[in-house]
CSV table of C-alpha atoms and ligand atoms in Angstrom, one decimal:
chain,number,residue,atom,x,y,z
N,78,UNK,CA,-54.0,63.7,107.8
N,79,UNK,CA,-54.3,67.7,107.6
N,80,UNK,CA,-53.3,68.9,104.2
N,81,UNK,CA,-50.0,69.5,102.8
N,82,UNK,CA,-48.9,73.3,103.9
N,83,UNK,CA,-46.9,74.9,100.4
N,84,UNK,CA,-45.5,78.3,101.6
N,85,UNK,CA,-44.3,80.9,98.7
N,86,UNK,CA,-41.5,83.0,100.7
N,87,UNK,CA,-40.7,85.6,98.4
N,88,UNK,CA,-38.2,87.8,100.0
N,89,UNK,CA,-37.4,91.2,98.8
N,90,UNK,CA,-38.8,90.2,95.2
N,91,UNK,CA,-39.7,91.0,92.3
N,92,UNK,CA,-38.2,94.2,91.8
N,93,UNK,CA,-41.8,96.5,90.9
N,94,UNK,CA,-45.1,96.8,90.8
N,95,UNK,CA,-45.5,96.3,87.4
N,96,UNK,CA,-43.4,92.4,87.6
N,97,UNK,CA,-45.3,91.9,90.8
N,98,UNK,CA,-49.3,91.9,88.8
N,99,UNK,CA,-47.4,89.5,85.9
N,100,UNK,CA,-46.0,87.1,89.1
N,101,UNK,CA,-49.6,87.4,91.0
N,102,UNK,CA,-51.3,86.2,87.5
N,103,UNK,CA,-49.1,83.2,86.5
N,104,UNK,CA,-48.7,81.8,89.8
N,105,UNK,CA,-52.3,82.1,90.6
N,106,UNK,CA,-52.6,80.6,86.7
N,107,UNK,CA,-50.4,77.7,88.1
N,108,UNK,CA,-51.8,76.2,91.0
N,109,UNK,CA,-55.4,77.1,90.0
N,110,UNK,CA,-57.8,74.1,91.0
N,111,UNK,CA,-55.3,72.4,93.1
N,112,UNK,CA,-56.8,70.1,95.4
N,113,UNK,CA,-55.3,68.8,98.7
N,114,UNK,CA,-52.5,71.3,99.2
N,115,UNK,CA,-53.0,74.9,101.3
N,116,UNK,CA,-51.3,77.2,99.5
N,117,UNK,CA,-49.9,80.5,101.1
N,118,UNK,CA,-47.9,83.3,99.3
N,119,UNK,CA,-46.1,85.7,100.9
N,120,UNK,CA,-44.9,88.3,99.2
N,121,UNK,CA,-43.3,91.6,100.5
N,122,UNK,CA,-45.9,94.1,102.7
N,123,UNK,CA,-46.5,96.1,99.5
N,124,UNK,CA,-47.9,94.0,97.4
N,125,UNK,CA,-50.1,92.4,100.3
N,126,UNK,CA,-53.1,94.4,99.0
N,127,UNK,CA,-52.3,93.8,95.4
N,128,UNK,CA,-52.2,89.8,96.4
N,129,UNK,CA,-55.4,89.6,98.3
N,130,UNK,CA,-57.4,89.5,95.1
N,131,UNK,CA,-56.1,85.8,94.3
N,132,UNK,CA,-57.2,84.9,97.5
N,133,UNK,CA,-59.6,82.1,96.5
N,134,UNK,CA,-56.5,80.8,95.2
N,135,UNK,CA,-54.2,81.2,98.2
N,136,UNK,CA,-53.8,82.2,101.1
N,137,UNK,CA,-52.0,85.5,101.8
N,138,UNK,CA,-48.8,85.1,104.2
N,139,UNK,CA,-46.5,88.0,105.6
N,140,UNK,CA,-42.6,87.3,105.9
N,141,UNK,CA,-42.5,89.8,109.5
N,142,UNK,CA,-44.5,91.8,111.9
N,143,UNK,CA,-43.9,93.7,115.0
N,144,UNK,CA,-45.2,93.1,118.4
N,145,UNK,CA,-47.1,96.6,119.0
N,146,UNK,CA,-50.6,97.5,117.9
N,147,UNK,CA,-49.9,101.0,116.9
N,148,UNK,CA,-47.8,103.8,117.8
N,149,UNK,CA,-44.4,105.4,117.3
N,150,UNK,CA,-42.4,102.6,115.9
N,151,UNK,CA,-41.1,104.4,112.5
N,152,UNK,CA,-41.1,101.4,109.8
N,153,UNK,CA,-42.9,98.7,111.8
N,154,UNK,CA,-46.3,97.3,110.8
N,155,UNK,CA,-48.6,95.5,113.1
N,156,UNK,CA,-50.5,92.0,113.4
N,157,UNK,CA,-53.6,93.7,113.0
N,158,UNK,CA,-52.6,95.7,110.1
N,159,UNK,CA,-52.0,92.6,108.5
N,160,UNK,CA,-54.7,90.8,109.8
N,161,UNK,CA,-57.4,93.4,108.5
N,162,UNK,CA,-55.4,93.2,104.8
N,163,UNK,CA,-56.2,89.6,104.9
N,164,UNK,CA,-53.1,88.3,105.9
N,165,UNK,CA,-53.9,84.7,107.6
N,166,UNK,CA,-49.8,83.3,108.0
N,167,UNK,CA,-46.7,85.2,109.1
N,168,UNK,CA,-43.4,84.1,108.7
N,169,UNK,CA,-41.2,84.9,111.8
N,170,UNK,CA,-37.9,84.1,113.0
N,171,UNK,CA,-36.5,83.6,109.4
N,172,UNK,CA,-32.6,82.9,109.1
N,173,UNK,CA,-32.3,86.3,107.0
N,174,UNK,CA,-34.2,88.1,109.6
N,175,UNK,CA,-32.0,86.8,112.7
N,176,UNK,CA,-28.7,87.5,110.5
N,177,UNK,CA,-29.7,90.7,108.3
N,178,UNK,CA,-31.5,92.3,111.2
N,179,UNK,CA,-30.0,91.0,114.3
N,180,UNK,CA,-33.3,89.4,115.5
N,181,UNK,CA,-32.6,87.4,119.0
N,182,UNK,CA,-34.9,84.6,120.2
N,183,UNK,CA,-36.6,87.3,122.6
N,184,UNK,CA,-37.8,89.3,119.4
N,185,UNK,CA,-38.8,86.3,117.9
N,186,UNK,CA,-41.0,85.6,121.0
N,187,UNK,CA,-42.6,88.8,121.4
N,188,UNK,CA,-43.6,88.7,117.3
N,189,UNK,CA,-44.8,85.3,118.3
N,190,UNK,CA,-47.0,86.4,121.0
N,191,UNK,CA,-48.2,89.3,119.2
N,192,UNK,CA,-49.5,87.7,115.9
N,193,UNK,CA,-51.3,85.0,117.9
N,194,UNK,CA,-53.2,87.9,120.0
N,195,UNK,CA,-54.4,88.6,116.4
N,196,UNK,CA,-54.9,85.8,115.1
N,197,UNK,CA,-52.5,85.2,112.5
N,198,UNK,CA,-50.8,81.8,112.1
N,199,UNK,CA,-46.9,82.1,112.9
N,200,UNK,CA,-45.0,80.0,110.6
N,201,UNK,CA,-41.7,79.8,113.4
N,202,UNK,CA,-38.7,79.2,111.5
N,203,UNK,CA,-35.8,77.7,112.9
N,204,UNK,CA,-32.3,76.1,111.8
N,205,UNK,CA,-28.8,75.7,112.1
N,206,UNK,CA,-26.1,77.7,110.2
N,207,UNK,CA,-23.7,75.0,109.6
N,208,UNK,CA,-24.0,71.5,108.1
N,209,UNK,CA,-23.5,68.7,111.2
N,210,UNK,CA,-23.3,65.4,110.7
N,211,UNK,CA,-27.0,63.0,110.8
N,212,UNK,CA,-25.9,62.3,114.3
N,213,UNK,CA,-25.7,65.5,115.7
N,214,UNK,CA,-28.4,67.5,116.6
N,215,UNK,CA,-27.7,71.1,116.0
N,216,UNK,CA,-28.5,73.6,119.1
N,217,UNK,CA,-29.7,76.2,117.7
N,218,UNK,CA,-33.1,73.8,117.0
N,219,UNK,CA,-34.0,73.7,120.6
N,220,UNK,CA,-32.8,77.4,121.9
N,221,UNK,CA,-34.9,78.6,118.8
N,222,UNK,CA,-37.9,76.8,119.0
N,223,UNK,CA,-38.1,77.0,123.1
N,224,UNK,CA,-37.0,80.4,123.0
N,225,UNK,CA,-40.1,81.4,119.8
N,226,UNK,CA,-42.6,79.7,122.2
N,227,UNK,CA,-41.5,80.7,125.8
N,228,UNK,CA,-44.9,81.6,127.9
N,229,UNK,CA,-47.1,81.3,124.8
N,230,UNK,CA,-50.2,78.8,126.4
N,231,UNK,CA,-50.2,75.6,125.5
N,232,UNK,CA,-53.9,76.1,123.7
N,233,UNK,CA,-52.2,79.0,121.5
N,234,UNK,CA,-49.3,76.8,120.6
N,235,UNK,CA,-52.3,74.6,118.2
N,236,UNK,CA,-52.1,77.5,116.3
N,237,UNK,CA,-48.8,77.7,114.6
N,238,UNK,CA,-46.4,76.2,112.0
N,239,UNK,CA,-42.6,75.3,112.6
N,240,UNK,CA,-40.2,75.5,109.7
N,241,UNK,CA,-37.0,73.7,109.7
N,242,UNK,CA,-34.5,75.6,107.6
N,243,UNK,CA,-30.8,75.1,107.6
N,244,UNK,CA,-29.1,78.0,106.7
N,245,UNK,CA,-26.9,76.1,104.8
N,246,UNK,CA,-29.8,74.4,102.4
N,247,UNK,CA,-30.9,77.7,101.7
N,248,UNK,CA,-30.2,78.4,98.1
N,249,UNK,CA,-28.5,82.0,98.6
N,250,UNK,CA,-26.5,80.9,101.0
N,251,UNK,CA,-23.2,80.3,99.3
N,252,UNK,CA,-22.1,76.6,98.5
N,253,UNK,CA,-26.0,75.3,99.3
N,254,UNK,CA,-27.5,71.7,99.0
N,255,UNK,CA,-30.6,71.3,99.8
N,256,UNK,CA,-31.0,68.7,102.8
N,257,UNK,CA,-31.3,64.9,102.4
N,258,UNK,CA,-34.8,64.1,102.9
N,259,UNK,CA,-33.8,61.0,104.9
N,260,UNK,CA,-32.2,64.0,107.5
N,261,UNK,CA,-34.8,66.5,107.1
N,262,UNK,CA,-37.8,63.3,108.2
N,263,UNK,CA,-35.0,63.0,111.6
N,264,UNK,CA,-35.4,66.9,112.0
N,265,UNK,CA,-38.9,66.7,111.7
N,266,UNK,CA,-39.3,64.0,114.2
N,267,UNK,CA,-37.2,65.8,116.9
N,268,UNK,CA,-39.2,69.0,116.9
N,269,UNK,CA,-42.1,67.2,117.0
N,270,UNK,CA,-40.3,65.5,120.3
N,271,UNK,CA,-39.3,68.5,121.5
N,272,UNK,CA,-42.7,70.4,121.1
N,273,UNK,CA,-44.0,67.2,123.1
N,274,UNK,CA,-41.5,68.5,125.8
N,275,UNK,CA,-42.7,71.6,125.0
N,276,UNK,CA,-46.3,71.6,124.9
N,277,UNK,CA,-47.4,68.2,125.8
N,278,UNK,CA,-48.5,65.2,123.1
N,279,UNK,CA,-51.7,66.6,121.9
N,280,UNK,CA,-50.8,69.6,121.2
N,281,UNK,CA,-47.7,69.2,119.0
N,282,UNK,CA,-49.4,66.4,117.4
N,283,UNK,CA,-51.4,69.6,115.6
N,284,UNK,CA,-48.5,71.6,114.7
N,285,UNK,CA,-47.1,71.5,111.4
N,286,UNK,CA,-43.6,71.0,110.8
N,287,UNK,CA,-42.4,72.3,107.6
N,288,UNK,CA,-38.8,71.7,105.5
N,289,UNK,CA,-37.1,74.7,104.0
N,290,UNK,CA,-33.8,75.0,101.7
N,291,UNK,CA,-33.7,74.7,98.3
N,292,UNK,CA,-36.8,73.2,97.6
N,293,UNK,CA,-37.4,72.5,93.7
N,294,UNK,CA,-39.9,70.6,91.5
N,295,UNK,CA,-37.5,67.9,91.6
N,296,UNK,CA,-36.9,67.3,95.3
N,297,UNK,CA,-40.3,68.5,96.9
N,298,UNK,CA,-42.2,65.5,96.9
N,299,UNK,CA,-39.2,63.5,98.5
N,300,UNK,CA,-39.0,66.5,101.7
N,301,UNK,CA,-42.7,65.2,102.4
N,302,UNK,CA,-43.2,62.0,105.0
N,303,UNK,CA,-44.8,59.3,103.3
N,304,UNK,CA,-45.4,56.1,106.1
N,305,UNK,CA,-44.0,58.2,109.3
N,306,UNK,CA,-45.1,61.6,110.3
N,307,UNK,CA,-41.6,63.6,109.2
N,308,UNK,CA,-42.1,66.8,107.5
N,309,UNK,CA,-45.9,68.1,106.7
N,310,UNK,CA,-44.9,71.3,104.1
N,311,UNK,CA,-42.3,73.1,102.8
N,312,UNK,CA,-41.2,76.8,102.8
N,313,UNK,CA,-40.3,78.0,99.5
N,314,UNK,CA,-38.1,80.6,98.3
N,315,UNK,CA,-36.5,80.9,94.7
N,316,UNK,CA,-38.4,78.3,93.2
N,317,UNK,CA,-41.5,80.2,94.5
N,318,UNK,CA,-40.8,83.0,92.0
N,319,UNK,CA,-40.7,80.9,89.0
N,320,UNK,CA,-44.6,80.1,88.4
N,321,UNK,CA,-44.0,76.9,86.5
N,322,UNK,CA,-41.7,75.7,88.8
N,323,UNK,CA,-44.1,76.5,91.7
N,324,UNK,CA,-46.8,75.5,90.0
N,325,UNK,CA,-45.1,71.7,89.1
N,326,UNK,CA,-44.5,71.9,93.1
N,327,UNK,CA,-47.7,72.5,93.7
N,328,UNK,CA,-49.3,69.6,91.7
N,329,UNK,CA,-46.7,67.2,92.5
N,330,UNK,CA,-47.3,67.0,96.0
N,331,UNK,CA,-51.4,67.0,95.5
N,332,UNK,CA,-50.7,64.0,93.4
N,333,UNK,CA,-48.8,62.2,95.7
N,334,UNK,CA,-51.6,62.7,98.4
K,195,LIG,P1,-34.8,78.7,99.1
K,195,LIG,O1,-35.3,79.7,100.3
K,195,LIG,O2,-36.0,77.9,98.8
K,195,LIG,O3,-34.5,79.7,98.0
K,195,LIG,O4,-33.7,77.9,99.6
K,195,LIG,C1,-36.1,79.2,101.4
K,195,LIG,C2,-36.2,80.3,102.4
K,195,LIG,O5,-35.2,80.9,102.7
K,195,LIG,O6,-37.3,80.4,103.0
């Protein structure tokens, strides 16, 4: 069984440089000698640089990219850009990006493409914005997902992660609960039927599949399939910037391994 995939999704935090070194510090002070968990923190471009120096204690994620290498794209930033800062995960696709930015399946696919070509691992995230009922499997799971992947070879398709986030588990979102485990192991087993569809047997049987939405000290161990293959990681925002509360995370789920 691959190893437990912990994703630190830090959004548009903290606020400075300055909060950003003390954040870098305890978090790396929490998870520390961790065995049996990857461990990737993503924290806003900025502090990419700043981050790398913890890297023999985790693995430095971005939360976007663009699809060009270089060239007049005012504000963008490329895969290799990231690549040569160390960056080995990118986050694409996520709900605030589709929402806040307007970012349509065919973006999503292009960023897709692009960080593959250099080697990053994209973590795809996917979800529905409202709450349906066990029985109903949202849309929005298989446009997203087929859309992220369309024409990326089925070889390529080892290399990336799939995150399962309702919008409405995530804890901004107002009125959020996080997901019943019992539903998020049923989400988790129709991606991994529909990459199948996809991308053929052997290769979605390599491809993560990681839950996302409110995800606490409390709840994480729970999200994480224990006799059937349901849901391989989690993608963690809030509770990522509180360092004990990542760090009890952290350890929980190396203990239940
Ligand atoms: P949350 O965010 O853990 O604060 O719900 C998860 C995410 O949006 O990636």
């Amino acid at each position: 069984m691959p190893k437990p995939l912990i994703i630190a999704n830090w959004k548009m935090n903290p606020a400075s440089a300055r909060a950003v070194r003390t954040l870098l510090r305890r978090v790396a002070a929490g998870i520390r000698g961790v065995r049996g968990v990857s461990v990737v923190v993503a924290p806003p471009f900025p502090y990419l640089a700043q981050a790398r120096a913890f890297r023999r204690v985790f693995a430095l994620g971005a939360q976007d990219v663009f699809w060009e290498d270089e060239g007049a794209y005012t504000g963008a930033v490329s895969p290799r850009m990231l690549r040569d800062l160390g960056v080995r995960y990118c986050i694409i696709g996520h709900s605030e990006r589709r929402r806040v930015f307007g970012e349509s399946d065919e973006v999503v696919n292009r960023k897709v493409k692009a960080a593959l070509k250099a080697r990053l691992i994209p973590i795809i995230a996917i979800g529905e914005e409202h709450r349906e009922s066990q029985e109903v499997v949202p849309a929005a799971l298989a446009r997203e997902l087929s859309g992220a992947i369309a024409g990326v070879p089925k070889r390529s398709c080892r290399h990336i992660a799939v995150a399962y986030e309702p919008v409405w588990a995530i804890s901004t979102t107002p009125g959020a609960r996080p997901d019943t485990p019992d539903n998020a192991t049923r989400r988790a087993i129709y991606i991994r039927k529909l990459l199948t569809k996809l991308v053929g047997r052997r290769t979605a049987d390599a491809i993560p599949i990681l839950y996302g939405g409110s995800v606490n000290a409390k709840n994480a161990v729970a999200f994480l399939s224990h006799d059937i293959r349901g849901m391989e990681g989690l993608l963690v925002g809030g509770a990522s910037l509180r360092p004990e509360e990542f760090g009890a995370i952290v350890k929980s789920v190396a203990r239940r391994r």
